[in-house]
PDB file of C-alpha atoms in Angstrom:
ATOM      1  CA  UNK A   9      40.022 135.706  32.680  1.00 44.00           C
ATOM      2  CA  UNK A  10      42.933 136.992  31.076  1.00 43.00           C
ATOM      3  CA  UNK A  11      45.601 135.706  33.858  1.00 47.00           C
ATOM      4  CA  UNK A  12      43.697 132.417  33.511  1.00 46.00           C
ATOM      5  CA  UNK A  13      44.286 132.295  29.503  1.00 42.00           C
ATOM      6  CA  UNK A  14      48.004 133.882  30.289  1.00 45.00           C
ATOM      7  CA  UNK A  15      48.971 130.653  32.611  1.00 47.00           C
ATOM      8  CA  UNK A  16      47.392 128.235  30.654  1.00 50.00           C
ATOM      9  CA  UNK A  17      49.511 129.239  27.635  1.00 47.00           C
ATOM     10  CA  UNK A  18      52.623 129.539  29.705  1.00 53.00           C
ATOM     11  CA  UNK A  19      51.417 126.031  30.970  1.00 56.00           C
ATOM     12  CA  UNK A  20      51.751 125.073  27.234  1.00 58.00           C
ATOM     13  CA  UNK A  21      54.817 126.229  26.567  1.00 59.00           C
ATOM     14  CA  UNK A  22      56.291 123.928  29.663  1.00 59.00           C
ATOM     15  CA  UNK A  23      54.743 121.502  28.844  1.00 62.00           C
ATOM     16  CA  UNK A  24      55.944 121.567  25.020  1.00 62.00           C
ATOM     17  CA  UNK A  25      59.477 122.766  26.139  1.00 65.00           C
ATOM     18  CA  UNK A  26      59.756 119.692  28.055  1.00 66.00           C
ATOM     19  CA  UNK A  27      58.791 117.514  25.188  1.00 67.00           C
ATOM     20  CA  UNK A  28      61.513 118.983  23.182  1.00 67.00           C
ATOM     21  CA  UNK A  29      64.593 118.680  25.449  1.00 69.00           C
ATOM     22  CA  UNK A  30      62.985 114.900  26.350  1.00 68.00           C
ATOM     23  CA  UNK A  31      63.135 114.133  22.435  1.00 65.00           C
ATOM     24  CA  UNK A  32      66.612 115.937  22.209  1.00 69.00           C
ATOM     25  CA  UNK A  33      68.437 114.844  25.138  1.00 67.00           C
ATOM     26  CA  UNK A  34      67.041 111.138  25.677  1.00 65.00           C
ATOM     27  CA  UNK A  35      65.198 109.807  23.268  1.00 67.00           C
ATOM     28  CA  UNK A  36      67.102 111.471  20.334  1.00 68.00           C
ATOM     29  CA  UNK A  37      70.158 112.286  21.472  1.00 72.00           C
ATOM     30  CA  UNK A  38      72.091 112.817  17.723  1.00 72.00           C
ATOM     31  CA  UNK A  39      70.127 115.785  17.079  1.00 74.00           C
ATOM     32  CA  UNK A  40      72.398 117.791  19.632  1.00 77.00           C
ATOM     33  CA  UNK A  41      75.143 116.597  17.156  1.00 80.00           C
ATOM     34  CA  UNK A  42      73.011 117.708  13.927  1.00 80.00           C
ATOM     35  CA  UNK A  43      71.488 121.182  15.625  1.00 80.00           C
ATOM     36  CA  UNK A  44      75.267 122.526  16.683  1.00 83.00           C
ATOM     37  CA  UNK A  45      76.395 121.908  13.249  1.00 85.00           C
ATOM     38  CA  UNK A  46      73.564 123.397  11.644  1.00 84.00           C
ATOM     39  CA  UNK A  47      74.072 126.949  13.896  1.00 85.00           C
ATOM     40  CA  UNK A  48      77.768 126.934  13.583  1.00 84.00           C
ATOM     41  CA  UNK A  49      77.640 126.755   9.750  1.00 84.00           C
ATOM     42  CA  UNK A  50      75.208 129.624   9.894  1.00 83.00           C
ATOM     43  CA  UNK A  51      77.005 131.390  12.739  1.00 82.00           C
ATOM     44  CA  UNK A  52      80.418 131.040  10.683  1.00 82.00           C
ATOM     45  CA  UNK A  53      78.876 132.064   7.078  1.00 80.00           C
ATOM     46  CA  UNK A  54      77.200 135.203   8.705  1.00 75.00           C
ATOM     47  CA  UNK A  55      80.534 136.373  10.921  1.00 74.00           C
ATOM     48  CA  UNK A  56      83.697 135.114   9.354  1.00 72.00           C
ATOM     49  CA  UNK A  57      82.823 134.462   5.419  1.00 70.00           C
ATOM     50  CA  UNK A  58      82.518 136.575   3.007  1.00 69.00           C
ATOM     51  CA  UNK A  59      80.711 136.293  -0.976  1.00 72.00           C
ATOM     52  CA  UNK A  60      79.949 133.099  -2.470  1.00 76.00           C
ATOM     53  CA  UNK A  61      81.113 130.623   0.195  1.00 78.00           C
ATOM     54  CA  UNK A  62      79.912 132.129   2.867  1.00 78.00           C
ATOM     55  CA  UNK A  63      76.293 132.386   0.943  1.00 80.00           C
ATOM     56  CA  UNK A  64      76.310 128.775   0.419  1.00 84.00           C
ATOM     57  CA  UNK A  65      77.454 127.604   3.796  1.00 83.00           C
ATOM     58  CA  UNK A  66      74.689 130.048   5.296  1.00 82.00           C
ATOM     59  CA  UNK A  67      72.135 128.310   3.386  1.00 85.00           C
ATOM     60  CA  UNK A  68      73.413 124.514   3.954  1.00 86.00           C
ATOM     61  CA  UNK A  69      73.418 125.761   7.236  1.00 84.00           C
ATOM     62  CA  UNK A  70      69.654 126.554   7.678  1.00 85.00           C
ATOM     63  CA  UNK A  71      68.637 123.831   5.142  1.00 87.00           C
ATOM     64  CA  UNK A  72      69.983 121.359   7.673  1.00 86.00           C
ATOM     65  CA  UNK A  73      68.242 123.065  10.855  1.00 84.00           C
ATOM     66  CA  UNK A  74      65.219 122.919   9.357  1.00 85.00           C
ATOM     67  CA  UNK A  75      65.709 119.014   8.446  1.00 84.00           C
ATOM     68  CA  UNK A  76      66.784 118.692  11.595  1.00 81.00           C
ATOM     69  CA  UNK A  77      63.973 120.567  13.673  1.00 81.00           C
ATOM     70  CA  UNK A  78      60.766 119.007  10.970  1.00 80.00           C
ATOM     71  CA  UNK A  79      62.414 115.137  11.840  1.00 79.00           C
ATOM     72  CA  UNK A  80      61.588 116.086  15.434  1.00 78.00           C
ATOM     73  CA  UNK A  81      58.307 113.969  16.740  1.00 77.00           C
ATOM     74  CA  UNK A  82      57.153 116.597  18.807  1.00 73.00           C
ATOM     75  CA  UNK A  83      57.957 119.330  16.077  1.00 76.00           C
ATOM     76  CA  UNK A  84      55.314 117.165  13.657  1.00 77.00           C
ATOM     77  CA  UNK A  85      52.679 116.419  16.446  1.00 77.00           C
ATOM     78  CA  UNK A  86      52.879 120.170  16.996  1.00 76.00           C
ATOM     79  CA  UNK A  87      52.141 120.897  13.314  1.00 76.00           C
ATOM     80  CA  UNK A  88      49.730 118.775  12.958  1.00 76.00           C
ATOM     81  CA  UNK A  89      47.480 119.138  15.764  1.00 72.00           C
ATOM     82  CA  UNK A  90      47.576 123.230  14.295  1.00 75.00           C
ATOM     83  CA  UNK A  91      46.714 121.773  11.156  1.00 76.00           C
ATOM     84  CA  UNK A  92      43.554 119.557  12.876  1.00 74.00           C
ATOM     85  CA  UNK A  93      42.928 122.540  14.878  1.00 68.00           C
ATOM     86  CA  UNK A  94      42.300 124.671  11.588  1.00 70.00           C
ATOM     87  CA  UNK A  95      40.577 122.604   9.897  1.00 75.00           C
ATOM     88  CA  UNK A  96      38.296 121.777  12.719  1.00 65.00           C
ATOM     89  CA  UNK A  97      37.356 125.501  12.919  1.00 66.00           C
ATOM     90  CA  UNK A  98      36.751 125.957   9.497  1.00 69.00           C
ATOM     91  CA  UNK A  99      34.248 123.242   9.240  1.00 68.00           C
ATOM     92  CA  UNK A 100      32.526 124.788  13.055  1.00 61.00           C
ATOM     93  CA  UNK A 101      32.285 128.378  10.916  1.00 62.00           C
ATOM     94  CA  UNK A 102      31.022 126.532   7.749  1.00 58.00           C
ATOM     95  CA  UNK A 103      28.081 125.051   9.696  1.00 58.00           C
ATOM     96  CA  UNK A 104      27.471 127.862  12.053  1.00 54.00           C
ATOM     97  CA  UNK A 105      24.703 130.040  10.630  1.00 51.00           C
ATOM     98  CA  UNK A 106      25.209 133.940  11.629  1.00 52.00           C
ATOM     99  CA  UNK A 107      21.908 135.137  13.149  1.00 55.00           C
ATOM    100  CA  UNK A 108      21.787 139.391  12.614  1.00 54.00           C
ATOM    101  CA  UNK A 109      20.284 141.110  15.449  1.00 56.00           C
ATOM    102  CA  UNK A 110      19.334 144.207  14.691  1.00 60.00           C
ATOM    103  CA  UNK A 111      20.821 146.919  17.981  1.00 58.00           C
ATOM    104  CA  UNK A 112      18.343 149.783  19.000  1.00 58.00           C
ATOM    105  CA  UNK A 113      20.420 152.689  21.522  1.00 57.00           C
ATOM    106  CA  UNK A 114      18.663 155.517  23.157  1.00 58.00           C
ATOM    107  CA  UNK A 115      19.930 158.552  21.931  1.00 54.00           C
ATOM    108  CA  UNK A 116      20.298 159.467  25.197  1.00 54.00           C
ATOM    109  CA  UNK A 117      22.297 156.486  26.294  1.00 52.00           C
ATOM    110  CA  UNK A 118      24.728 156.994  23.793  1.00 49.00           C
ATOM    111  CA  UNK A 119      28.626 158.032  24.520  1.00 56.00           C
ATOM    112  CA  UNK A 120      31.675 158.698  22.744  1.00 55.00           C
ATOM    113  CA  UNK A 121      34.158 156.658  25.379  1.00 60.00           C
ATOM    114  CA  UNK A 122      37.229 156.630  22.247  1.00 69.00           C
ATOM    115  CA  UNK A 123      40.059 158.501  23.483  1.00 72.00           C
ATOM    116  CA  UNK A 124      42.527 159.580  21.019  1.00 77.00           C
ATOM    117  CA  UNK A 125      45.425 157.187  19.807  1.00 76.00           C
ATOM    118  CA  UNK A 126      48.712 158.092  18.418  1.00 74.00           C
ATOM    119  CA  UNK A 127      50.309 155.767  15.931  1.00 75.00           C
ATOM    120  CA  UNK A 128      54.168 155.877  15.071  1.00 76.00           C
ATOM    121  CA  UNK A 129      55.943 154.484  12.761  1.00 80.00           C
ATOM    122  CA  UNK A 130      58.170 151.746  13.826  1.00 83.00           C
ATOM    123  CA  UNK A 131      62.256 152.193  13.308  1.00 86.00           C
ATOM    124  CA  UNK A 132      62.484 148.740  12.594  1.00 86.00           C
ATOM    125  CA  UNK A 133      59.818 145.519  11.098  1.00 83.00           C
ATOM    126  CA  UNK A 134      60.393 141.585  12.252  1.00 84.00           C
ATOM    127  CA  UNK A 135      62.412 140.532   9.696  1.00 79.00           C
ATOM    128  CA  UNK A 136      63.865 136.779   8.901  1.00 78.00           C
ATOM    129  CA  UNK A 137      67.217 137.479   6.720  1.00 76.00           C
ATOM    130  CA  UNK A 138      67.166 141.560   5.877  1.00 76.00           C
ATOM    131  CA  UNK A 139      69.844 143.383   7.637  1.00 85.00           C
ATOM    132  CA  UNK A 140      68.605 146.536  10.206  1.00 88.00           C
ATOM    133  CA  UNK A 141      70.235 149.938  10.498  1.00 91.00           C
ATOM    134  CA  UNK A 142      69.070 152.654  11.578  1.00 91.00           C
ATOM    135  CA  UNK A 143      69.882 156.053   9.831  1.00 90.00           C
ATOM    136  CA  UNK A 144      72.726 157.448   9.308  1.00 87.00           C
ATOM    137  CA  UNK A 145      70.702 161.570   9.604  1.00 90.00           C
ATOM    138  CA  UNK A 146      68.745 162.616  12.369  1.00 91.00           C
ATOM    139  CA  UNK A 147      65.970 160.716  12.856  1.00 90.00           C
ATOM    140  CA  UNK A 148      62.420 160.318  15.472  1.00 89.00           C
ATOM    141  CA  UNK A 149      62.743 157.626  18.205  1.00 90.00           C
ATOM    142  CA  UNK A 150      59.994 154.876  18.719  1.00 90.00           C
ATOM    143  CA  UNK A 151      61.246 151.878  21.236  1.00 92.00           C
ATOM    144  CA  UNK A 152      62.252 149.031  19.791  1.00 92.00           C
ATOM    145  CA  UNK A 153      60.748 145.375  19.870  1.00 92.00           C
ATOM    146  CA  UNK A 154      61.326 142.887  17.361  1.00 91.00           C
ATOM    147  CA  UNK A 155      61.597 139.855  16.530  1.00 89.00           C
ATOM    148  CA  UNK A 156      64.651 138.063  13.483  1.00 86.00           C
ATOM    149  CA  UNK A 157      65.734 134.983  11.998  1.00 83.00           C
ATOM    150  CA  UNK A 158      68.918 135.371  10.925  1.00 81.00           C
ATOM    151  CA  UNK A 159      69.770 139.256  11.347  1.00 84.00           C
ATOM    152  CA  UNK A 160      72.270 141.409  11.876  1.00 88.00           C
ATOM    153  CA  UNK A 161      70.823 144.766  13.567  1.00 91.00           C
ATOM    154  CA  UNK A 162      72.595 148.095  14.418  1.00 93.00           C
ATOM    155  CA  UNK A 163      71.091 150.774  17.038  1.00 94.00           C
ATOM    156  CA  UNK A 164      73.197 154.309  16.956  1.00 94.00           C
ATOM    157  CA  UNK A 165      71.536 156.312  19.250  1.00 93.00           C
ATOM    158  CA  UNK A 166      73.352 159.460  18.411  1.00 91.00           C
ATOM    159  CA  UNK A 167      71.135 160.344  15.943  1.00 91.00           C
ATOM    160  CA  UNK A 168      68.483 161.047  18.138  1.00 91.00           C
ATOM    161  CA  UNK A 169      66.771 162.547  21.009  1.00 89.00           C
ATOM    162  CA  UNK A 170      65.213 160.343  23.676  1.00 90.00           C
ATOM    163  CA  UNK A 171      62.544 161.010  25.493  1.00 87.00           C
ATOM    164  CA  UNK A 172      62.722 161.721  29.181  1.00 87.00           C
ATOM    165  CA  UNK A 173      61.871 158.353  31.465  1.00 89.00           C
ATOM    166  CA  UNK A 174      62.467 154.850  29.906  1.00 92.00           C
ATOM    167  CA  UNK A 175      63.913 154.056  26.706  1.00 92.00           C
ATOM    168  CA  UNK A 176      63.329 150.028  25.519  1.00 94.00           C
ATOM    169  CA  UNK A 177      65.333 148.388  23.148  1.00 94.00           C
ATOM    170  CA  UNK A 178      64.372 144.198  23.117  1.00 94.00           C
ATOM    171  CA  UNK A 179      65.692 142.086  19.757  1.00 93.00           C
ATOM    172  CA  UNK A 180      65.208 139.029  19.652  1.00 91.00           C
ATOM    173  CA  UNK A 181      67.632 136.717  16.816  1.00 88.00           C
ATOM    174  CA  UNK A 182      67.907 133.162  16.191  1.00 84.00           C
ATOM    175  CA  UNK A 183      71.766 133.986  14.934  1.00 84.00           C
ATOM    176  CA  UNK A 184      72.539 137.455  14.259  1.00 84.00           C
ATOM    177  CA  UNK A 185      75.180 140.381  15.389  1.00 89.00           C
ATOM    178  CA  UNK A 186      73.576 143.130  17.095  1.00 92.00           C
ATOM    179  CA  UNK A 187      75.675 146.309  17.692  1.00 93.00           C
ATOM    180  CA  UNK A 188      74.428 149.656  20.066  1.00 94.00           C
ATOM    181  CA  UNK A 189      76.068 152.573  20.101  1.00 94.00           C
ATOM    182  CA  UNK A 190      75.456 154.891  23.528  1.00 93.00           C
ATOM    183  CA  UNK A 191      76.144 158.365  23.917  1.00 91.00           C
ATOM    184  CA  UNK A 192      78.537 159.068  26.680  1.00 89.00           C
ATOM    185  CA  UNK A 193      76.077 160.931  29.045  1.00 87.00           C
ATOM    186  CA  UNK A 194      73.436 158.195  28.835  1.00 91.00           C
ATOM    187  CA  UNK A 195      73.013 155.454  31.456  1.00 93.00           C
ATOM    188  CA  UNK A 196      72.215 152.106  30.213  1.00 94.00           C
ATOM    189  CA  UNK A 197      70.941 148.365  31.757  1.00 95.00           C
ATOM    190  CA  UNK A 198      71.669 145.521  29.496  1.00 94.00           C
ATOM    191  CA  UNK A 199      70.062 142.081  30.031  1.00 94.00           C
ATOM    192  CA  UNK A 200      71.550 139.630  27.668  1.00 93.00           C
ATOM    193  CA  UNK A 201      70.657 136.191  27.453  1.00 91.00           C
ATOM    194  CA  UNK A 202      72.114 133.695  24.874  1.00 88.00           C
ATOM    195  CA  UNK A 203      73.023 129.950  23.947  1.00 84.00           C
ATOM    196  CA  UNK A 204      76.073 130.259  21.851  1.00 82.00           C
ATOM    197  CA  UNK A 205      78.157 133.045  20.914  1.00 85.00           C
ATOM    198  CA  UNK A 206      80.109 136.451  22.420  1.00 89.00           C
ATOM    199  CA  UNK A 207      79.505 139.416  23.936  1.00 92.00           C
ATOM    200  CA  UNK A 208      81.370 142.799  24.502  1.00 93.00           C
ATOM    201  CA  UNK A 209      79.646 145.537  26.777  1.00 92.00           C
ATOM    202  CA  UNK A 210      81.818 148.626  27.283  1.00 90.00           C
ATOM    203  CA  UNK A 211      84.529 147.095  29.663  1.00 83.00           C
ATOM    204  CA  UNK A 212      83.113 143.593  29.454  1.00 87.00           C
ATOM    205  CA  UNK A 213      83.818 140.742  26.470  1.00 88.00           C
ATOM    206  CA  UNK A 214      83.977 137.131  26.463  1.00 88.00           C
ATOM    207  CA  UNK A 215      84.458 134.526  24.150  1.00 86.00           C
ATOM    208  CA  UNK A 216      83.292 131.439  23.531  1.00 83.00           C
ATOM    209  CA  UNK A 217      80.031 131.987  25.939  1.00 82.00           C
ATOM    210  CA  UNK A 218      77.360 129.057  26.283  1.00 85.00           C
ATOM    211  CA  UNK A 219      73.945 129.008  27.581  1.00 85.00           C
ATOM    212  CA  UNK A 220      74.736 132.266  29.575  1.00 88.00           C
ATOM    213  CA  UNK A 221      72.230 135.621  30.707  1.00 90.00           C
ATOM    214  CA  UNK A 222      74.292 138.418  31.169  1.00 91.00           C
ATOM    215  CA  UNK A 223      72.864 141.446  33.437  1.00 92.00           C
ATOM    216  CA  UNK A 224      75.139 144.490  33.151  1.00 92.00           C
ATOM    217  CA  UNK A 225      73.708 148.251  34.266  1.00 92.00           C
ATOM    218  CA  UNK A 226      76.200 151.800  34.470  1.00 92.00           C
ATOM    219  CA  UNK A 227      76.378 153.287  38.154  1.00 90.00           C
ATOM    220  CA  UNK A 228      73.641 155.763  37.926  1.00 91.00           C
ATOM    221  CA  UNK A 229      71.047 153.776  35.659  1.00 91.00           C
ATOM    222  CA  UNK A 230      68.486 154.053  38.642  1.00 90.00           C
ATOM    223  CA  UNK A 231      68.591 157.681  38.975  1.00 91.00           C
ATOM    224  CA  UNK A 232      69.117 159.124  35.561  1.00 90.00           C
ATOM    225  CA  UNK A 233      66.173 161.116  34.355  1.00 90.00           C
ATOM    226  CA  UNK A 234      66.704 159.348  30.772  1.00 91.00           C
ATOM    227  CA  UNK A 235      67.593 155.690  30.854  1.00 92.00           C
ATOM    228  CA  UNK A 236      68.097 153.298  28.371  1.00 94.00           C
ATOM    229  CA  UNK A 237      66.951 149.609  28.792  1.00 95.00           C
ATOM    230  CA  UNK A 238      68.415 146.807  26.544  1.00 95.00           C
ATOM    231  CA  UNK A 239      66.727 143.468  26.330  1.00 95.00           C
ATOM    232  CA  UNK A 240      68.670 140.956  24.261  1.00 93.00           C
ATOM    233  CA  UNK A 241      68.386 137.350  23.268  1.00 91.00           C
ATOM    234  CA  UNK A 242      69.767 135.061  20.297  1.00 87.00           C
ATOM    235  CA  UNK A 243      70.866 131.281  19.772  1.00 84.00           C
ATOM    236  CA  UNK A 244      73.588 132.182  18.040  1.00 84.00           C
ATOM    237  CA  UNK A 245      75.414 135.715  17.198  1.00 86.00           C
ATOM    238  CA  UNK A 246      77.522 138.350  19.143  1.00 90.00           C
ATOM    239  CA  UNK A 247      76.548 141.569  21.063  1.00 93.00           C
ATOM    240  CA  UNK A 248      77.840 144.866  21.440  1.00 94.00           C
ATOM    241  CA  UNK A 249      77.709 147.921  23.070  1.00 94.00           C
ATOM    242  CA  UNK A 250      79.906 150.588  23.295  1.00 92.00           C
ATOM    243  CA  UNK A 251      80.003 154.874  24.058  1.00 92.00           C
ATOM    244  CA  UNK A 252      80.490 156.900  20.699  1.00 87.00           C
TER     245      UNK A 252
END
């Protein structure tokens, strides 16, 4: 059941992806024009300016992406078939009457199948504008997986200890810098996809990269005891990763 409800929303998402790049690239070809300005205004406010201008190109910038993206067809037959959907369930609960049926157990039938559960607290929250660091002072790992709008994050491992085994690290920006600092002994695999930006990984840069996945891993990632794996993806924004 669950594979089943896994491809049919991966289905969805095809089928909606194709919709989009159909509206974009044939039927609507000037919002290319419109959706490159729009991320290079924010792109250039958020990396090259500084104070007041840079604050008011930013939010021109993502005023005019999300003009651009709400004019789409698709984008509005999307929201609107969420909004149907809604209200279509609210009315089905509305006229559903709960029936309470009271459950009799055995005493004897009765086990305790809960196993214990360990919460952490996570180093960093989705976020859509606030900036993420982590601390500057010794402080308890927890993977990272997250989710930004337009973010710049910074990961120093140095500060901590890692666990033996696997270490994840997966962000996720629509434009944002992110910047990961390595300790020399630790062996690292970096897969990095983006549409627009830069990217410099220890002896690796480039400039000017478009619509590019970058897989980069140190000689001996595979048989290091602790290992650090770094998922990244943006539209827009730069990535780094260097040994401290």
């Amino acid at each position: 059941m669950f594979k089943q409800l896994k491809d049919n929303y991966a289905n969805w998402v095809y089928v909606v992806g194709g919709f989009l790049l159909l509206e974009i690239f044939v039927f609507n070809p000037g919002l290319i024009f419109s959706l490159l300005v729009s991320i290079g205004m924010i792109y250039i406010a958020k990396k090259s300016l500084k104070g007041g201008a840079g604050k008011i190109l930013f939010w021109i910038g993502l005023l005019l992406l999300i003009v651009s993206v709400l004019n789409m067809v698709t984008v509005k037959i999307i929201l609107l078939s969420i909004l149907a959907y809604y209200i279509f369930q609210l009315f089905q609960k509305k006229n559903t009457t709960d029936i309470i049926k009271p459950i009799i157990r055995d005493k004897e039938t009765v086990t305790h199948t809960e196993e214990p559960i360990l919460k952490k607290k996570a180093i960093f929250t989705n976020s859509f504008y606030n900036r993420n660091v982590t601390p500057d002072h010794v402080y308890e790992w927890n993977d990272i997986n997250i989710q930004c709008g337009i973010t710049n994050t910074t990961v120093d491992l140095s500060y901590t200890v890692l666990p033996e085994g696997e270490t994840v690290i997966m962000i996720k920006n629509i434009v944002g810098d992110v910047k990961v600092y390595i300790p020399y002994d630790m062996e690292v695999s970096i897969n990095h996809s983006i549409l627009f930006g830069s990217y410099h990984i220890f002896g690796e840069a480039e400039e000017n990269v478009w619509n590019q996945n970058v897989s980069i891993r140190t000689a001996d990632f595979d048989q290091a005891e602790t290992r650090v794996k770094i998922f990244t993806s943006f539209i827009a924004g730069n990535l780094e990763v260097k040994r401290i």
